CSV table of C-alpha atoms and ligand atoms in Angstrom, one decimal:
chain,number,residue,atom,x,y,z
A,493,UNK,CA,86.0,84.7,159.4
A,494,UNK,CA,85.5,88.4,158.5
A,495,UNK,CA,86.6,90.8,155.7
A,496,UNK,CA,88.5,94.0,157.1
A,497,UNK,CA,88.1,96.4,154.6
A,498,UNK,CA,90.2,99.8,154.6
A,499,UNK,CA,88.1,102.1,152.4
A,500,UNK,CA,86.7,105.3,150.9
A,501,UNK,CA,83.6,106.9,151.5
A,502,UNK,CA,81.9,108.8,148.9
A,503,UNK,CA,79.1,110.8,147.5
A,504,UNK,CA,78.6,109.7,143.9
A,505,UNK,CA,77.0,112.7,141.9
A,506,UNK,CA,76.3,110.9,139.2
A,507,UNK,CA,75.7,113.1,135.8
A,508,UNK,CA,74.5,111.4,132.3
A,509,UNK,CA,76.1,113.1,129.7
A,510,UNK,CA,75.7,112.9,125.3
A,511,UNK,CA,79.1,112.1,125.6
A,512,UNK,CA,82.5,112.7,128.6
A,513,UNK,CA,83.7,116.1,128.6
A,514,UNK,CA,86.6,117.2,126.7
A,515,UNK,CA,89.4,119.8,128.1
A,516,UNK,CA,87.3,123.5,127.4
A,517,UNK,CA,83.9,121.9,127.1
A,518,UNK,CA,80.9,122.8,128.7
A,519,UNK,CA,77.7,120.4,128.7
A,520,UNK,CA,74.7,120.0,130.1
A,521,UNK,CA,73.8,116.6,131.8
A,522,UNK,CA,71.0,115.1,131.2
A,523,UNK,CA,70.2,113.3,134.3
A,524,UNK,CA,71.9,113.8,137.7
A,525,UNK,CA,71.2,111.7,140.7
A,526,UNK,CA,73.2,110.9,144.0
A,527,UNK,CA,74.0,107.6,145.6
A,528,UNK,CA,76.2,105.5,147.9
A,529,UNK,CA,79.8,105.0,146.6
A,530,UNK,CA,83.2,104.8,146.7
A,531,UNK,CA,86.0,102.3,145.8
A,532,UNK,CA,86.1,100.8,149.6
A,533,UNK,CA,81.9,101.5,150.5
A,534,UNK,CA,81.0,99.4,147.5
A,535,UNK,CA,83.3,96.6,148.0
A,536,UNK,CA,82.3,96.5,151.6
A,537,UNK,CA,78.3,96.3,150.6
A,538,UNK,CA,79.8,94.2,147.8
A,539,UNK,CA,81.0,91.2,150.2
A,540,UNK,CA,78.1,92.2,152.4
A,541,UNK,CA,75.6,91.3,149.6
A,542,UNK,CA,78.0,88.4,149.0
A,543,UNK,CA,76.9,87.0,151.7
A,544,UNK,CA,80.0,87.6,154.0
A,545,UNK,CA,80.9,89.7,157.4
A,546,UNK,CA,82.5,92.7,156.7
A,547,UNK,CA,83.6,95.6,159.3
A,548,UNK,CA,84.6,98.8,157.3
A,549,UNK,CA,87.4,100.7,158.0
A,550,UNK,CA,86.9,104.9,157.0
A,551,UNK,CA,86.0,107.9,157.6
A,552,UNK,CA,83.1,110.6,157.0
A,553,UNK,CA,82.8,113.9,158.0
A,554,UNK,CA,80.0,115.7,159.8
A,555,UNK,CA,78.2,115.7,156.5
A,556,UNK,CA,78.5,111.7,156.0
A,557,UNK,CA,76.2,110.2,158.9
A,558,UNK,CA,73.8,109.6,156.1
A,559,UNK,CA,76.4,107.1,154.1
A,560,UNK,CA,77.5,105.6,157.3
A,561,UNK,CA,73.8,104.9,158.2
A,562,UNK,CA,73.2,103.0,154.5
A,563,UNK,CA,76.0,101.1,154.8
A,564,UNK,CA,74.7,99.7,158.0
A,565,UNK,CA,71.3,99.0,156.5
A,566,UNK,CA,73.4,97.2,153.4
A,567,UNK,CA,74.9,94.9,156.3
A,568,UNK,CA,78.5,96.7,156.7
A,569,UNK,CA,79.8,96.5,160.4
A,570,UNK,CA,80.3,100.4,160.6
A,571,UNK,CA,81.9,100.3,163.9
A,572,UNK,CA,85.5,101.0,162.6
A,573,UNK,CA,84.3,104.2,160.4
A,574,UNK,CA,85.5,107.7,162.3
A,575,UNK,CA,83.7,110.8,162.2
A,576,UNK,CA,86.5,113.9,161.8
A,577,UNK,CA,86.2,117.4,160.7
A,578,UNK,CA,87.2,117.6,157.1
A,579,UNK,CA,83.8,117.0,155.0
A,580,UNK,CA,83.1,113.4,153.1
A,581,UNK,CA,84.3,112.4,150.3
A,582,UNK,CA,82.7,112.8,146.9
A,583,UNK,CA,82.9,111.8,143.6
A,584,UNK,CA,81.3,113.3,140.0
A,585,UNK,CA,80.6,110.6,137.8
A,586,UNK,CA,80.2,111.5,134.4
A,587,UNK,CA,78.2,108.6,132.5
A,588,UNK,CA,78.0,108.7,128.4
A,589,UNK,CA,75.6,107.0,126.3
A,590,UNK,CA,77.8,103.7,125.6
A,591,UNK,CA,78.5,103.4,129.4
A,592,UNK,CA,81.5,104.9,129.8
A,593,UNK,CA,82.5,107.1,132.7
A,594,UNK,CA,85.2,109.9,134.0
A,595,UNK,CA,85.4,110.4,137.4
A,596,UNK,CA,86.8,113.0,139.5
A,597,UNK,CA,87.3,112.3,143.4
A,598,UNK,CA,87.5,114.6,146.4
A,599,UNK,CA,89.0,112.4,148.8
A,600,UNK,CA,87.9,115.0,151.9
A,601,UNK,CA,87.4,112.5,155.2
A,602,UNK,CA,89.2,109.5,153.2
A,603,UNK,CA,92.4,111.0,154.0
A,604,UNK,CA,92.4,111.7,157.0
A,605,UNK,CA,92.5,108.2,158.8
A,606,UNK,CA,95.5,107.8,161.2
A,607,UNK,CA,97.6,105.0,162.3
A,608,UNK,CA,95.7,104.6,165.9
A,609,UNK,CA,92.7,104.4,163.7
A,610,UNK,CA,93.8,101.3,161.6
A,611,UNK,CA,95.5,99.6,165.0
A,612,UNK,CA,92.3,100.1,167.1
A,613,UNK,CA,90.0,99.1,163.7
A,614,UNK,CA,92.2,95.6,163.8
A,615,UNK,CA,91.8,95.0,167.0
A,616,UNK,CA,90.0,91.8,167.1
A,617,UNK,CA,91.3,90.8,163.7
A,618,UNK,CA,92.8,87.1,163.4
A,619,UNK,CA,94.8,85.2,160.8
A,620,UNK,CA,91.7,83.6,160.0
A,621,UNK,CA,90.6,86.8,158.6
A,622,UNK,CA,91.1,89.0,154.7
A,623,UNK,CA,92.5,92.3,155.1
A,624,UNK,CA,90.8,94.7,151.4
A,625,UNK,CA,92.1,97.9,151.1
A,626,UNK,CA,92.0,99.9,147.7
A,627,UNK,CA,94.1,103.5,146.5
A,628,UNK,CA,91.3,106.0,148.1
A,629,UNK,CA,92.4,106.4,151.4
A,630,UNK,CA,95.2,107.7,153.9
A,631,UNK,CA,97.3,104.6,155.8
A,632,UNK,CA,97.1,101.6,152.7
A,633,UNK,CA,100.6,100.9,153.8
A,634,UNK,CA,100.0,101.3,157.6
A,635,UNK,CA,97.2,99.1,157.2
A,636,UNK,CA,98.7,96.6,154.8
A,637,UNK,CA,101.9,96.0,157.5
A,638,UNK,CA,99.7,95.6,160.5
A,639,UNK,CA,97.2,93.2,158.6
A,640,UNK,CA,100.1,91.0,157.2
A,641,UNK,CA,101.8,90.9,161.1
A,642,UNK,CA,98.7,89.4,162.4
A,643,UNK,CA,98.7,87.0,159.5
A,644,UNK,CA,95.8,88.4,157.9
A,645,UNK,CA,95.4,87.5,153.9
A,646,UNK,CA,96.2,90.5,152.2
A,647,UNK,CA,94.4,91.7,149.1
A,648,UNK,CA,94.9,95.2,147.5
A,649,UNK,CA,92.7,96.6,144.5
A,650,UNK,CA,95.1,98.4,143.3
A,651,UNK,CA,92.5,101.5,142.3
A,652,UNK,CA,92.9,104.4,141.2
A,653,UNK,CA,96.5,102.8,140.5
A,654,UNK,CA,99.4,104.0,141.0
A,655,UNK,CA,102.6,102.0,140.4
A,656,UNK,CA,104.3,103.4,143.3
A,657,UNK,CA,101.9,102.7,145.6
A,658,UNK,CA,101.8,98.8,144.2
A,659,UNK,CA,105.2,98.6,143.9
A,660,UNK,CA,105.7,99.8,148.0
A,661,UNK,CA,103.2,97.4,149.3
A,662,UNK,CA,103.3,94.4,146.9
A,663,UNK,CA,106.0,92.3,149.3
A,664,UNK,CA,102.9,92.6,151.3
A,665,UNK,CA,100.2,91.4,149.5
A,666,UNK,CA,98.8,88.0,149.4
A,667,UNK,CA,96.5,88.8,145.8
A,668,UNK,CA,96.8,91.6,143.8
A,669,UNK,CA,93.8,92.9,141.6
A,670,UNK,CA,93.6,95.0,138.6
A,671,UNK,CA,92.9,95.9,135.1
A,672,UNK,CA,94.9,95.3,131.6
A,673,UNK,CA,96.0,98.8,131.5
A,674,UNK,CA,97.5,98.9,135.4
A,675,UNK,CA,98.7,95.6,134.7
A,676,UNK,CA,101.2,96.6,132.0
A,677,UNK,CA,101.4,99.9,133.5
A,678,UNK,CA,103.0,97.9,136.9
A,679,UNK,CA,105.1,95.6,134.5
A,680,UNK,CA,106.7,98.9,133.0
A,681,UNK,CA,107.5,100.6,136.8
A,682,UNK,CA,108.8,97.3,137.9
A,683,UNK,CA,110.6,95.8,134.6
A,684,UNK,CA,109.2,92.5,135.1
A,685,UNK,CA,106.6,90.0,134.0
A,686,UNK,CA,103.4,89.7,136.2
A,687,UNK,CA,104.7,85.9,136.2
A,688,UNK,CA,107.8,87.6,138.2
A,689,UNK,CA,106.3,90.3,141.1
A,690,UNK,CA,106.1,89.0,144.5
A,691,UNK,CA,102.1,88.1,145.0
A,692,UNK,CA,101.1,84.8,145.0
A,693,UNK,CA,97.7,85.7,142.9
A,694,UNK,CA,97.4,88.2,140.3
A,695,UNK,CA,94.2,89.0,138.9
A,696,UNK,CA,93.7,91.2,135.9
A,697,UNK,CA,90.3,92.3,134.8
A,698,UNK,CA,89.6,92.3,131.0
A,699,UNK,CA,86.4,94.4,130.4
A,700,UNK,CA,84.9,92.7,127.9
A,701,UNK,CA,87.6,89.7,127.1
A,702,UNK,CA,86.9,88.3,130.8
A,703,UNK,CA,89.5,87.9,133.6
A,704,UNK,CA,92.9,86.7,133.9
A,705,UNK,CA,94.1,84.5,136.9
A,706,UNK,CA,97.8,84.0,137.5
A,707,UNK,CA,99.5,81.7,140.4
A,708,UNK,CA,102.9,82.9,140.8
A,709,UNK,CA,103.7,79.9,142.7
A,710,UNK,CA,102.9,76.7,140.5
A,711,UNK,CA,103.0,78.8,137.4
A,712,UNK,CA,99.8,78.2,136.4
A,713,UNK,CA,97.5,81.4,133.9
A,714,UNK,CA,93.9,80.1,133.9
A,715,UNK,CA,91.6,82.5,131.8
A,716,UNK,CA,87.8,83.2,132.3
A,717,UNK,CA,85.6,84.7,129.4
A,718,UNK,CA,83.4,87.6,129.9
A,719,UNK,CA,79.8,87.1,130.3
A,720,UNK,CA,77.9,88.8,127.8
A,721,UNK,CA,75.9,91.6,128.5
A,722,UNK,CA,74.9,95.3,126.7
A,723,UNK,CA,76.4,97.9,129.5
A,724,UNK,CA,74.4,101.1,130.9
A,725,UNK,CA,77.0,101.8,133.3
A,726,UNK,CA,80.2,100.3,134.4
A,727,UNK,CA,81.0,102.6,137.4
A,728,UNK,CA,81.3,100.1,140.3
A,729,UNK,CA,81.2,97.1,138.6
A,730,UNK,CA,85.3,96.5,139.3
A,731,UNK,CA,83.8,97.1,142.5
A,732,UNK,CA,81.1,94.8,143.4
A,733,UNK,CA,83.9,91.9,141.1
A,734,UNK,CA,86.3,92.3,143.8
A,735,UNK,CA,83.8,92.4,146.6
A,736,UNK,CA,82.3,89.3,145.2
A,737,UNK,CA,86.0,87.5,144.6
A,738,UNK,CA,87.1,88.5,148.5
A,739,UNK,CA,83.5,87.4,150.1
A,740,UNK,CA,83.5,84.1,147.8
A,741,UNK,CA,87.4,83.5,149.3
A,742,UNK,CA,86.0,84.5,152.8
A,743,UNK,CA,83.9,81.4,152.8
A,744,UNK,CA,86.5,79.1,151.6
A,745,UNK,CA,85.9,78.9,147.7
A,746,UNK,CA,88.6,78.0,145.5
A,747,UNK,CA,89.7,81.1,143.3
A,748,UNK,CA,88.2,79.9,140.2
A,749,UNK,CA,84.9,79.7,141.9
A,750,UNK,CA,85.7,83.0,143.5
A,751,UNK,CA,86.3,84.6,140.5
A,752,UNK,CA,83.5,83.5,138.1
A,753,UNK,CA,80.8,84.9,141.2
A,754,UNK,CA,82.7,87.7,141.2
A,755,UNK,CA,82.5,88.1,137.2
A,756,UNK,CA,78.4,87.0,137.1
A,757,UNK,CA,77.8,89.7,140.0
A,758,UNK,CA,79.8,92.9,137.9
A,759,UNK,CA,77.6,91.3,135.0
A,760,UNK,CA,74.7,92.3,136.1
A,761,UNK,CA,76.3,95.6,137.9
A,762,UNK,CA,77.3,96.9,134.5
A,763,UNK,CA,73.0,97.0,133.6
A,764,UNK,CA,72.4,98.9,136.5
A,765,UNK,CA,72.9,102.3,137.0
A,766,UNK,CA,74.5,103.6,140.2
A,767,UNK,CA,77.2,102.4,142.6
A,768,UNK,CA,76.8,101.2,146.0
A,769,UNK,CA,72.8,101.0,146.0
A,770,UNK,CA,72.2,99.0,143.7
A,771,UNK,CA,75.0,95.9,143.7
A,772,UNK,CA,73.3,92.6,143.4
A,773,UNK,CA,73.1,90.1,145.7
A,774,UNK,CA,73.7,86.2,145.6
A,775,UNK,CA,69.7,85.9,144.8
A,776,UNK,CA,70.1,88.0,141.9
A,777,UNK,CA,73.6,85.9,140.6
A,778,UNK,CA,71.6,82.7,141.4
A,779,UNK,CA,68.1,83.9,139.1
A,780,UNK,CA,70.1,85.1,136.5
A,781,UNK,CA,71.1,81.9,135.6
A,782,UNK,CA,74.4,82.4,133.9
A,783,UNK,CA,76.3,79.4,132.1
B,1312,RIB,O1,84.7,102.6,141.3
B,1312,RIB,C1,83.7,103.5,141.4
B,1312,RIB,C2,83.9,104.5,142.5
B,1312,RIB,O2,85.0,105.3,142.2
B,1312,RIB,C3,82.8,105.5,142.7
B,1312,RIB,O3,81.8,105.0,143.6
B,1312,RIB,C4,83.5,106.7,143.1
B,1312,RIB,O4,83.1,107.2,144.4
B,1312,RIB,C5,85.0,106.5,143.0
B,1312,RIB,O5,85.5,106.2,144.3
């Protein structure tokens, strides 16, 4: 079984900063460094550090044979990321002193993935495999229709949200991840209780109150408390939960199980700084001995 993961491709510039910028404001950072990321490249070293296959599904530019090369050393199966003309992707992370971040995105080579790309990329794919894809590229819905078709299990994180995109791909989707605020922001565009949309699993992130599992089939709303920890940075940590979540499924845990190694892996995400480079892996969940 493999994890096909349709995703961005960025270069984080990351930027500490007294405190995020307001409209008008100029401030000078102090720190700036530059890393891995992206919404899809760190789920996709995510699962990879989970311990699962993954083949990446994306785009660089000229300018991007650099990110395309770490994600291979991370373990990604790079063979489904293109090379066009329009430059790589990049993102400037902002990073205050409780943790906090604002991030601006120039999506650059992530949009520019075509259909032939997502039909040749899934190829090989089987019903015994996941299909990830997240809000950063070209083709979500392209790639959600021809992952469902060939039976694939279906799993959106549904970032940077937007309802509209949710609401066009959710008779789709197989589990559906995202935070309190898109959740009730998707109950308001749809006018119905996450017990009502279409998905068999909902999973809404919490922050610092833990996780949320729904079954729209038997009904069932299990909760999961947060692990403790003092944040430095919470960019990626989303990330590497739903990487965890989708590589833990991939190897046939049950959802609970799933979940919780996705929640001890963003625990210890959200002490590191960074994105991509520095995800855990399973040793580090297994020596930091939570619960
Ligand atoms: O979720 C964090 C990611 O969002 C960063 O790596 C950045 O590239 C943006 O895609």
């Amino acid at each position: 079984m493999a994890v096909y993961n349709l995703g961005s491709i960025n270069a984080d510039l990351f930027y500490r900063v007294p405190h995020l910028l307001a409209p008008g404001e100029t401030l000078a950072a102090t720190e700036h460094s530059r890393g891995l990321g992206g919404k899809g490249a760190n789920m996709s070293v995510a699962v990879a550090r989970a311990a699962a296959r993954v083949k990446h599904v994306g785009a660089v530019g000229p300018d991007g044979r650099w990110a395309v090369e770490r994600m291979l050393e991370y373990g990604v199966d790079t063979r489904a990321i293109i090379e066009v003309s329009a430059p790589t992707g990049h993102a400037v992370i902002m990073i205050d002193d409780q943790g906090e971040n604002a991030i601006l995105i120039h999506p650059g080579a992530n949009h520019a993935l075509s259909e032939t790309d997502i039909q040749q990329a899934l190829t090989d794919a089987t019903e015994a495999d996941l299909f990830l894809f997240q809000n950063e590229t070209s083709c979500q819905v392209i790639g959600a229709t021809q992952a469902s078709a060939r039976g694939m299990r279906v799993i959106y994180a549904a970032a940077p949200f937007d309802a509209e995109s949710v609401k066009t791909v959710m008779p789709l989707l197989d589990i559906l991840v995202m935070n309190a605020v898109e959740a009730q922001q998707l109950s308001d565009a749809t006018g119905a209780d996450l017990a009502d949309l279409p998905v068999r699993d909902i999973i809404v992130t919490l922050g610092a109150e833990g996780c949320r599992w729904l079954n729209t089939d038997d009904g069932s709303d299990q909760s999961f408390p947060a692990i403790p920890v003092d944040p430095v940075d919470t960019t990626g940590a989303g990330d590497t939960f739903t990487g965890f979540l989708v590589a833990g499924l991939d190897r046939g845990l049950p959802m609970a199980q799933a979940i919780s190694l996705g929640q001890q892996a963003a625990a210890i995400m959200v002490t590191r700084q960074g994105t991509a480079d520095v995800i855990p892996d399973l040793k580090d969940v297994q020596d930091a001995r939570f619960g």
